Short mmCIF file of C-alpha atoms and ligand atoms in Angstrom, two decimals:
data_model
loop_
_atom_site.label_atom_id
_atom_site.label_comp_id
_atom_site.label_asym_id
_atom_site.label_seq_id
_atom_site.Cartn_x
_atom_site.Cartn_y
_atom_site.Cartn_z
CA MET X 1 28.22 2.09 29.09
CA LYS X 2 28.78 -0.75 26.63
CA ILE X 3 26.12 -3.34 25.89
CA PRO X 4 27.06 -5.97 23.32
CA LEU X 5 24.19 -6.73 20.99
CA ARG X 6 23.81 -10.47 20.50
CA MET X 7 21.21 -12.70 18.94
CA GLY X 8 18.66 -13.99 21.45
CA PRO X 9 15.22 -15.60 21.05
CA LEU X 10 13.58 -12.15 20.76
CA SER X 11 15.89 -10.97 18.00
CA GLY X 12 15.32 -14.32 16.26
CA ARG X 13 11.58 -13.69 16.27
CA LEU X 14 12.18 -10.18 14.96
CA LEU X 15 14.28 -11.62 12.16
CA LEU X 16 11.46 -13.96 11.21
CA PHE X 17 9.06 -11.02 11.25
CA PHE X 18 11.23 -8.97 8.90
CA TYR X 19 11.84 -11.87 6.54
CA GLY X 20 8.06 -12.50 6.55
CA ALA X 21 7.36 -8.85 5.69
CA ALA X 22 9.95 -9.03 2.92
CA LEU X 23 8.36 -12.14 1.43
CA ALA X 24 4.90 -10.54 1.54
CA ALA X 25 6.25 -7.47 -0.24
CA PHE X 26 7.85 -9.67 -2.88
CA ALA X 27 4.58 -11.47 -3.56
CA ALA X 28 2.87 -8.11 -4.24
CA ALA X 29 5.68 -6.59 -6.33
CA PRO X 30 4.47 -4.98 -9.56
CA ALA X 31 5.40 -6.71 -12.80
CA SER X 32 5.86 -3.68 -15.03
CA ALA X 33 7.99 -0.58 -14.81
CA LEU X 34 8.26 2.49 -17.02
CA ASP X 35 11.41 0.94 -18.46
CA ASP X 36 12.53 3.96 -20.50
CA GLY X 37 16.21 3.58 -19.66
CA GLN X 38 16.23 6.59 -17.30
CA ALA X 39 17.17 6.70 -13.60
CA LEU X 40 18.84 3.30 -13.70
CA THR X 41 20.46 4.36 -10.43
CA PRO X 42 18.70 6.66 -7.92
CA PRO X 43 18.61 10.29 -9.17
CA MET X 44 21.06 12.68 -7.46
CA GLY X 45 20.68 16.44 -7.29
CA TRP X 46 19.58 19.45 -5.28
CA ASN X 47 16.12 20.91 -4.64
CA SER X 48 15.28 24.38 -3.31
CA TRP X 49 12.46 23.46 -0.90
CA ASN X 50 14.05 22.25 2.34
CA LYS X 51 16.26 25.34 2.69
CA PHE X 52 14.58 28.13 0.73
CA GLY X 53 10.87 27.22 0.75
CA CYS X 54 9.00 29.84 -1.27
CA ASP X 55 11.92 32.26 -1.15
CA VAL X 56 13.35 31.21 -4.52
CA ASN X 57 14.52 33.33 -7.44
CA GLU X 58 16.85 32.94 -10.41
CA THR X 59 19.91 34.08 -8.43
CA VAL X 60 19.37 31.38 -5.80
CA ILE X 61 19.08 28.75 -8.54
CA ARG X 62 22.09 29.98 -10.52
CA GLN X 63 24.21 30.08 -7.37
CA ALA X 64 23.10 26.57 -6.47
CA ALA X 65 24.18 25.37 -9.92
CA ASP X 66 27.53 27.20 -9.57
CA ALA X 67 28.07 25.67 -6.14
CA MET X 68 27.13 22.20 -7.34
CA ALA X 69 29.79 22.47 -10.01
CA ASP X 70 32.46 24.08 -7.80
CA SER X 71 31.99 22.26 -4.49
CA GLY X 72 32.72 18.73 -5.65
CA MET X 73 29.02 17.79 -5.66
CA GLN X 74 28.89 17.44 -9.44
CA ARG X 75 32.06 15.36 -9.42
CA ALA X 76 30.48 13.12 -6.76
CA GLY X 77 27.49 12.45 -9.06
CA TYR X 78 24.88 15.13 -8.29
CA ARG X 79 23.22 16.20 -11.57
CA TYR X 80 19.75 17.72 -11.16
CA VAL X 81 19.12 21.34 -10.10
CA LEU X 82 15.45 21.45 -9.12
CA ILE X 83 13.19 24.42 -8.40
CA ASP X 84 10.38 23.40 -6.07
CA ASP X 85 7.14 25.28 -5.41
CA CYS X 86 6.67 29.04 -5.99
CA TRP X 87 8.45 29.59 -9.31
CA GLN X 88 5.04 29.89 -11.05
CA LEU X 89 2.59 32.73 -10.61
CA SER X 90 -0.29 32.62 -13.10
CA ARG X 91 -1.52 31.48 -16.51
CA ASP X 92 -1.84 33.82 -19.47
CA ALA X 93 -5.07 34.20 -21.46
CA GLY X 94 -4.08 31.17 -23.56
CA GLY X 95 -3.60 29.03 -20.45
CA ASN X 96 0.20 29.01 -20.62
CA ILE X 97 1.96 28.77 -17.26
CA GLN X 98 3.92 31.91 -16.35
CA ALA X 99 6.93 32.13 -14.06
CA ASP X 100 6.95 34.87 -11.41
CA PRO X 101 8.39 37.77 -13.48
CA GLU X 102 9.88 39.55 -10.48
CA ARG X 103 11.72 36.51 -9.18
CA PHE X 104 12.60 35.00 -12.55
CA PRO X 105 12.97 38.06 -14.83
CA SER X 106 15.19 36.22 -17.35
CA GLY X 107 12.61 33.45 -17.72
CA ILE X 108 12.80 29.72 -17.15
CA LYS X 109 14.39 28.88 -20.52
CA ALA X 110 17.40 31.11 -19.78
CA LEU X 111 17.78 29.48 -16.36
CA ALA X 112 17.61 25.97 -17.84
CA ASP X 113 20.23 26.99 -20.43
CA TYR X 114 22.49 28.27 -17.64
CA VAL X 115 22.20 25.00 -15.74
CA HIS X 116 22.74 22.91 -18.88
CA ALA X 117 25.85 24.91 -19.81
CA LYS X 118 27.45 23.56 -16.63
CA GLY X 119 26.79 19.99 -17.70
CA LEU X 120 23.95 19.76 -15.16
CA ARG X 121 20.26 19.00 -15.62
CA PHE X 122 17.28 21.16 -14.78
CA GLY X 123 13.95 20.40 -13.12
CA LEU X 124 10.68 22.02 -12.10
CA TYR X 125 7.76 21.35 -9.76
CA SER X 126 4.02 21.27 -10.36
CA ASP X 127 0.93 19.71 -8.82
CA ALA X 128 -1.79 17.29 -9.90
CA GLY X 129 -4.48 19.54 -8.43
CA ASP X 130 -5.86 22.97 -9.27
CA MET X 131 -3.23 24.62 -7.08
CA THR X 132 0.19 23.73 -5.69
CA CYS X 133 0.66 23.41 -1.94
CA GLN X 134 1.64 27.12 -1.88
CA HIS X 135 -1.46 28.12 -3.87
CA ARG X 136 0.26 28.63 -7.21
CA PRO X 137 -1.43 27.31 -10.38
CA GLY X 138 -1.48 23.51 -10.56
CA SER X 139 -1.48 21.43 -13.75
CA ARG X 140 -4.92 19.80 -13.47
CA GLY X 141 -6.58 20.20 -16.88
CA TYR X 142 -3.38 21.69 -18.37
CA GLU X 143 -1.18 18.60 -18.37
CA GLU X 144 -0.36 18.45 -22.09
CA ARG X 145 0.11 22.19 -22.41
CA ASP X 146 2.44 22.24 -19.39
CA ALA X 147 4.41 19.21 -20.56
CA ARG X 148 4.93 20.85 -23.98
CA GLN X 149 6.05 24.06 -22.29
CA TYR X 150 8.49 22.21 -20.03
CA ALA X 151 9.98 20.43 -23.05
CA ALA X 152 10.39 23.78 -24.88
CA TRP X 153 12.16 25.22 -21.82
CA GLY X 154 14.49 22.22 -21.55
CA VAL X 155 13.11 20.64 -18.37
CA ASP X 156 14.73 17.27 -17.52
CA TYR X 157 12.88 16.42 -14.27
CA LEU X 158 9.38 17.11 -12.95
CA LYS X 159 8.32 16.74 -9.32
CA TYR X 160 4.52 16.45 -9.28
CA ASP X 161 2.79 17.18 -5.97
CA TRP X 162 -0.59 16.18 -4.55
CA CYS X 163 -2.15 19.29 -2.93
CA HIS X 164 -5.68 20.47 -3.78
CA THR X 165 -6.67 17.20 -5.43
CA GLU X 166 -10.06 16.63 -3.77
CA GLY X 167 -12.04 14.08 -5.77
CA VAL X 168 -9.08 13.22 -8.02
CA ASP X 169 -8.01 9.59 -8.52
CA ALA X 170 -4.26 9.44 -7.84
CA ARG X 171 -3.28 6.82 -10.39
CA THR X 172 -5.32 8.52 -13.14
CA ALA X 173 -3.90 11.96 -12.35
CA TYR X 174 -0.28 10.75 -12.39
CA LYS X 175 -0.92 8.73 -15.56
CA THR X 176 -2.28 11.82 -17.33
CA MET X 177 0.91 13.77 -16.60
CA SER X 178 3.16 10.78 -17.27
CA ASP X 179 1.56 10.34 -20.73
CA ALA X 180 1.80 14.08 -21.40
CA LEU X 181 5.51 14.10 -20.55
CA ARG X 182 6.14 11.11 -22.78
CA SER X 183 4.30 12.63 -25.72
CA SER X 184 6.28 15.88 -25.31
CA GLY X 185 9.20 14.01 -26.84
CA ARG X 186 11.76 15.03 -24.19
CA PRO X 187 13.11 12.46 -21.71
CA VAL X 188 11.97 13.70 -18.29
CA ILE X 189 12.45 12.09 -14.90
CA PHE X 190 8.98 11.97 -13.33
CA SER X 191 8.90 12.26 -9.53
CA VAL X 192 5.55 11.19 -8.07
CA CYS X 193 5.05 13.26 -4.89
CA GLU X 194 1.84 11.77 -3.52
CA TRP X 195 3.21 11.24 0.00
CA GLY X 196 2.48 7.50 -0.01
CA GLN X 197 -1.24 8.12 0.53
CA HIS X 198 -2.51 5.63 -2.07
CA LYS X 199 0.37 3.13 -1.92
CA PRO X 200 2.12 4.58 -5.01
CA TRP X 201 4.67 1.73 -4.94
CA LEU X 202 1.83 -0.42 -6.36
CA TRP X 203 1.06 1.78 -9.41
CA ALA X 204 3.75 4.47 -9.80
CA PRO X 205 6.58 2.24 -11.18
CA GLU X 206 4.87 2.13 -14.57
CA LEU X 207 4.27 5.92 -14.58
CA GLY X 208 7.35 7.50 -13.03
CA HIS X 209 10.88 6.91 -11.81
CA LEU X 210 10.47 7.66 -8.10
CA TRP X 211 7.59 8.07 -5.67
CA ARG X 212 7.43 9.64 -2.26
CA THR X 213 6.51 7.11 0.41
CA THR X 214 5.60 9.48 3.27
CA ARG X 215 4.67 13.01 4.28
CA ASP X 216 7.43 15.64 4.33
CA ILE X 217 10.71 15.21 6.17
CA THR X 218 11.61 17.59 9.00
CA ASP X 219 15.16 18.49 10.04
CA CYS X 220 15.17 16.84 13.46
CA TRP X 221 16.06 13.54 15.13
CA ASN X 222 13.33 13.60 17.78
CA CYS X 223 10.65 15.67 16.15
CA PRO X 224 7.93 17.25 18.25
CA LEU X 225 4.23 16.60 17.59
CA LYS X 226 3.49 14.61 14.46
CA LEU X 227 6.42 15.88 12.40
CA LEU X 228 8.49 13.21 10.65
CA GLY X 229 12.22 13.19 11.26
CA TRP X 230 14.40 10.94 9.14
CA THR X 231 14.32 8.05 11.63
CA ASN X 232 10.49 8.05 11.53
CA ILE X 233 10.63 7.96 7.74
CA LEU X 234 13.25 5.18 7.84
CA ASP X 235 10.84 3.00 9.83
CA ARG X 236 8.22 3.38 7.09
CA GLN X 237 10.53 2.04 4.36
CA ALA X 238 10.78 -1.48 5.78
CA GLY X 239 8.58 -3.75 3.66
CA LEU X 240 8.87 -1.63 0.50
CA GLU X 241 12.22 -3.13 -0.56
CA ASN X 242 11.00 -5.19 -3.48
CA TYR X 243 9.28 -2.30 -5.22
CA ALA X 244 12.61 -0.54 -5.83
CA GLY X 245 14.98 -1.33 -8.68
CA PRO X 246 16.71 0.27 -11.67
CA GLY X 247 14.35 2.96 -13.05
CA ARG X 248 11.92 2.81 -10.08
CA TRP X 249 12.76 4.06 -6.60
CA ASN X 250 11.02 4.51 -3.28
CA ASP X 251 11.60 8.16 -2.30
CA PRO X 252 11.82 8.78 1.45
CA ASP X 253 12.07 12.55 0.70
CA MET X 254 14.92 14.97 0.22
CA LEU X 255 17.99 15.20 2.43
CA GLU X 256 18.20 17.55 5.42
CA VAL X 257 22.00 17.17 5.75
CA GLY X 258 23.54 20.58 6.49
CA ASN X 259 20.34 22.42 7.39
CA GLY X 260 21.29 22.91 11.04
CA GLY X 261 18.72 20.92 13.02
CA MET X 262 20.91 17.90 13.76
CA THR X 263 24.47 17.06 14.80
CA THR X 264 27.12 15.97 12.30
CA GLU X 265 26.83 12.41 13.63
CA GLU X 266 23.06 12.45 13.06
CA TYR X 267 23.46 13.83 9.54
CA ARG X 268 26.07 11.16 8.76
CA ALA X 269 23.59 8.52 9.90
CA HIS X 270 20.75 10.13 7.88
CA PHE X 271 22.88 10.17 4.72
CA SER X 272 24.17 6.62 5.28
CA MET X 273 20.68 5.22 5.70
CA TRP X 274 19.37 7.00 2.59
CA CYS X 275 22.24 5.31 0.72
CA MET X 276 21.33 1.94 2.29
CA LEU X 277 17.75 2.50 1.04
CA ALA X 278 18.92 3.21 -2.53
CA ALA X 279 17.03 6.47 -2.07
CA PRO X 280 17.23 9.37 -4.51
CA LEU X 281 19.93 11.68 -3.10
CA ILE X 282 18.45 15.16 -3.44
CA ALA X 283 20.38 17.58 -1.24
CA GLY X 284 18.24 20.24 0.43
CA ASN X 285 20.82 22.55 2.02
CA ASP X 286 22.40 25.84 0.93
CA LEU X 287 25.19 24.61 -1.34
CA THR X 288 26.82 28.07 -1.36
CA ALA X 289 27.43 27.96 2.40
CA MET X 290 28.39 24.36 3.18
CA ASP X 291 30.81 23.76 6.02
CA ALA X 292 33.56 21.17 5.57
CA GLU X 293 31.66 18.50 7.53
CA THR X 294 28.51 18.85 5.43
CA ARG X 295 30.52 18.70 2.23
CA ALA X 296 32.41 15.63 3.47
CA ILE X 297 29.11 13.85 4.14
CA LEU X 298 27.39 14.75 0.89
CA THR X 299 30.42 13.98 -1.29
CA ASN X 300 31.75 10.76 0.28
CA GLU X 301 32.12 8.78 -2.93
CA GLU X 302 32.43 5.35 -1.29
CA VAL X 303 29.16 5.91 0.59
CA ILE X 304 27.47 7.28 -2.53
CA ALA X 305 28.61 4.13 -4.37
CA VAL X 306 26.45 2.10 -1.95
CA ASP X 307 23.43 4.15 -3.05
CA GLN X 308 24.36 4.06 -6.72
CA ASP X 309 25.23 0.37 -6.94
CA PRO X 310 24.02 -0.90 -10.34
CA LEU X 311 22.04 -3.81 -8.87
CA GLY X 312 19.61 -1.23 -7.50
CA LYS X 313 18.64 -3.24 -4.41
CA GLN X 314 17.08 -1.41 -1.48
CA GLY X 315 18.62 -2.39 1.85
CA ARG X 316 16.72 -4.36 4.47
CA ARG X 317 16.61 -4.14 8.25
CA VAL X 318 17.78 -7.56 9.40
CA ARG X 319 17.78 -6.82 13.12
CA SER X 320 16.30 -4.26 15.49
CA LEU X 321 16.60 -4.44 19.26
CA PHE X 322 16.33 -1.56 21.75
CA GLY X 323 17.22 1.01 19.09
CA LEU X 324 20.24 -0.94 17.87
CA GLU X 325 19.81 -1.98 14.26
CA VAL X 326 21.60 -3.90 11.52
CA TRP X 327 20.74 -3.20 7.88
CA SER X 328 22.04 -5.12 4.88
CA LYS X 329 22.12 -4.02 1.24
CA GLU X 330 23.01 -6.41 -1.53
CA LEU X 331 25.62 -4.95 -3.88
CA SER X 332 27.05 -6.03 -7.21
CA GLY X 333 29.88 -8.56 -7.17
CA GLY X 334 28.32 -10.59 -4.35
CA ARG X 335 29.19 -7.87 -1.81
CA ARG X 336 27.06 -6.39 0.95
CA ALA X 337 26.88 -2.97 2.58
CA ALA X 338 26.09 -3.20 6.28
CA ALA X 339 24.85 -0.35 8.46
CA LEU X 340 25.21 -0.67 12.22
CA LEU X 341 22.76 2.01 13.40
CA ASN X 342 22.65 3.18 17.00
CA ARG X 343 19.42 5.07 17.69
CA SER X 344 20.13 5.28 21.43
CA PRO X 345 21.58 8.35 23.14
CA TRP X 346 24.66 6.38 24.30
CA PRO X 347 27.64 4.95 22.41
CA LEU X 348 27.00 1.19 22.27
CA ARG X 349 28.48 -1.89 20.67
CA ILE X 350 26.71 -3.44 17.69
CA GLY X 351 27.82 -6.55 15.86
CA THR X 352 26.72 -8.56 12.87
CA THR X 353 27.64 -11.80 11.16
CA TRP X 354 28.20 -12.43 7.47
CA LYS X 355 25.36 -14.92 7.66
CA GLU X 356 23.00 -12.29 9.03
CA LEU X 357 23.93 -9.98 6.15
CA GLY X 358 22.95 -12.73 3.71
CA LEU X 359 26.48 -13.86 2.82
CA ASP X 360 27.36 -17.51 2.66
CA ALA X 361 31.08 -17.02 3.29
CA PRO X 362 33.35 -18.11 6.13
CA ARG X 363 35.52 -15.00 5.81
CA ALA X 364 35.08 -11.55 4.28
CA ARG X 365 37.12 -8.43 3.65
CA VAL X 366 35.73 -5.45 5.56
CA ARG X 367 36.12 -1.73 4.97
CA ASP X 368 34.76 1.04 7.20
CA LEU X 369 33.45 3.59 4.69
CA TRP X 370 33.38 6.67 6.94
CA ALA X 371 36.73 5.90 8.60
CA LYS X 372 38.02 5.07 5.08
CA LYS X 373 39.87 2.17 6.66
CA ASP X 374 40.36 -1.48 5.65
CA LEU X 375 39.71 -3.70 8.65
CA GLY X 376 41.18 -6.85 7.08
CA GLU X 377 39.77 -10.24 6.23
CA LEU X 378 37.60 -11.32 9.13
CA PRO X 379 36.01 -14.67 10.01
CA ARG X 380 32.28 -14.89 10.83
CA GLY X 381 31.43 -11.25 11.57
CA TYR X 382 32.36 -7.91 13.11
CA GLU X 383 31.42 -5.93 16.20
CA THR X 384 32.33 -2.38 17.14
CA GLU X 385 31.27 0.62 19.18
CA VAL X 386 28.84 2.88 17.35
CA PRO X 387 28.44 6.53 18.43
CA ALA X 388 25.15 7.72 19.94
CA HIS X 389 22.66 8.58 17.18
CA GLY X 390 25.31 7.34 14.79
CA VAL X 391 26.17 4.73 12.27
CA VAL X 392 29.10 2.56 11.21
CA LEU X 393 28.89 1.75 7.52
CA LEU X 394 30.76 -1.30 6.26
CA LEU X 395 31.55 -2.69 2.86
CA VAL X 396 31.75 -6.48 3.17
CA SER X 397 33.33 -8.45 0.31
CA PRO X 398 33.49 -12.26 0.50
C1 GLA R 401 4.62 19.38 -0.40
C2 GLA R 401 5.77 18.48 -0.83
C3 GLA R 401 7.09 19.11 -0.44
C4 GLA R 401 7.21 20.47 -1.11
C5 GLA R 401 6.03 21.34 -0.74
C6 GLA R 401 6.00 22.63 -1.57
O1 GLA R 401 4.53 19.50 0.97
O2 GLA R 401 5.64 17.21 -0.24
O3 GLA R 401 8.18 18.29 -0.78
O4 GLA R 401 7.29 20.29 -2.50
O5 GLA R 401 4.79 20.68 -0.98
O6 GLA R 401 4.88 23.41 -1.31
#
């Protein structure tokens, strides 16, 4: 079945709605950002949580670093090797945070050194409350001590979670840790993981480099119950576009690509849309056991270049009708990336025009970034069949 998607009165009204939401977001955009010269493009790396959960140890982390270097991930731009929850076990009598000695017998410093020796960067996880989400010691009341310890270990990135924070003011808690990290003297990427509960896009840009916008991602397209699959998270990013920019990124959560719950087409769409959002690209799969399709998705350099474009603009949804969507992302050099996203269970035709993408050009050169194919210089626009639960990603250069 093929249904061409064309502009009608309804899609016109939708367009107005999205432009209205974008204008409202612009009016409320924060003036200041941390502005420390870090994360000028969205951070790229790997985090242990989505695949390994609490089952982490130093071998898992070393092997992830090895695989990042050997698999082409590092060459494609991935830098940060991040241990999520469960590396920490207790505090000593002096209040110093202690790694789990059975799982990390060589200690965190040795692990950070190992990661650094590969030309990669190293990160840890903690929590603004008394305990982490997995009931390990949190940093509340120990912020300066922990930040000093992280700096001594060589930590380059801290993800800071929001469990067990009853009665805590979010902005104050994240400011306390942000200040502690800054006074530690080591440049650290600060990832605000507050799940979007207190609109962190309004206050986190001046404290950190990225902030989670929603609850956790789940590895499914149609998630049961109240779980959030990536399409549900995608819907919650519309309207946040103007808060993102160099050094400050909306974080729709880590990638599920390669974790087994979706088809290759669905993972390609997930990855494409995270790139359209200028989202941090934090892989969450087992890098030591990637199949060729997963590797091809995660390391497609032309698609990654959409995410990493130096303008740092988050893409916008410019049309949405019956699950057929057009997204446009402004790129450097007056170019646009366009995503034709088919959320329906059938292959369907989706088209766009250069005007709809925000280009004032009668003709434009078009390249299909997954097919790696130049489509020529085309007048007005382009229309093509998009696979079910799939995406066609275009680079459009006037
Ligand atoms: C929260 C975070 C997740 C992960 C877990 C670890 O749910 O949002 O990303 O860090 O905690 O316990």
